[in-house]
Phi, psi and omega in degrees: 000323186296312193312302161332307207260330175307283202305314174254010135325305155315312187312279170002296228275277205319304182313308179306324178282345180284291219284310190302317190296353163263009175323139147195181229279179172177115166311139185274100166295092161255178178308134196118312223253184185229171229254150155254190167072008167329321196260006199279146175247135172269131182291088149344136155333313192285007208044355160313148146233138181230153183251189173259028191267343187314300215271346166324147161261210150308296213255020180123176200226133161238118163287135158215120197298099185241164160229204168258291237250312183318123190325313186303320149312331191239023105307311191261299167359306201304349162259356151351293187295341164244006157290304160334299206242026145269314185301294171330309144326325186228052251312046209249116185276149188231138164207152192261134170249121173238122232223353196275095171270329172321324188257021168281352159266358167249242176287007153231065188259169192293322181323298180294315206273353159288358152267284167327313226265322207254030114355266179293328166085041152320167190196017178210142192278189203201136202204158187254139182248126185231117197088058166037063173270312171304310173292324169295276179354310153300338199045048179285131191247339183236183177221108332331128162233088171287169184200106167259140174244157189255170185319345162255357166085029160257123209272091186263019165175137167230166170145224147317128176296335170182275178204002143226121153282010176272016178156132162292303171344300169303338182321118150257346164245114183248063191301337178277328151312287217267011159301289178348277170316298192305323164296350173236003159240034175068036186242176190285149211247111158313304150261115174266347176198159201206133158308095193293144190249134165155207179274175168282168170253139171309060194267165177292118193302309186277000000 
């Protein structure tokens, strides 16, 4: 368990020196604001393409910035699946976004990520952002990163999926569930934004 708790420590520290050394310029996506590039279309796993307006439900979309290989993605995913179907549940649409264009000829590549998806039994789509637009665009900064929107593509919570990535057991805040909920019964989203915990994203600089 100390050892567990050593590597990722390393991590954190090694993830945080990735993100200062990627800085670039990024419109300040706030909460409020509304989304763009809705109509731009992602090559889906699946070989489909959709944009987001495809994937809006009634009552709105959660977006999430994801890859394969981040330690952090892979704490978190395993919830992946029930995020999916609280969301479904409440009519709210979900798609996994992979935004790493630097690793797109290694380990995010579409090949791999059609493998991670089906790997994982992804049930939502998984899409590739190409030239990291969606992300620039968003100012999304990690892997894991959310983002919700309300049925007008107005953004009412960004952040965390929720206050542990080492394990759902530790949950004691499940902020993107319960944005969620407070977004399908019209009440104001409590917490509107959480500090994003992950890797950085590869993104395209220029």
């Amino acid at each position: 368990m100390l050892m567990r708790k050593l590597i990722l420590l390393v991590t954190l520290i090694f993830t945080a020196s990735l993100y200062a050394t990627a800085q670039v310029h990024l419109p300040d996506f706030k909460v409020g604001n509304k989304a763009v590039l809705t109509d731009v279309k992602m090559k889906d796993v699946s070989g489909k393409e959709y944009d987001l307006n495809d994937l809006k439900k009634a009552n709105g979309l959660v977006v999430i910035f994801s890859c394969n290989t981040c330690p952090f993605v892979k704490m978190w995913e395993g919830r992946y699946p029930d995020i999916k179907k609280w969301a479904d549940e409440h009519q709210v649409g979900m798609v996994l976004v992979n935004s790493n264009y630097t690793k797109r000829n290694g380990v995010d590549s579409f090949e791999a990520m059609q493998e991670h998806a089906k790997e994982h039994n992804y049930q939502m789509p998984y899409v590739v952002d190409k030239d990291s637009r969606l992300a620039n665009a968003f100012d999304a900064k990690t892997t894991p990163h959310v983002f919700l929107f309300d049925k007008d593509f107005t953004l009412v919570y960004k952040g965390a999926i929720d206050d542990s990535y080492e394990g759902a057991e530790n949950v004691k805040s499940a902020y993107l569930k319960d944005a969620i909920s407070e977004l399908a019964a019209g009440k104001m989203v409590a917490k509107s934004e959480t500090p994003p915990v992950g890797c950085s994203i590869k993104r395209k600089l220029d």
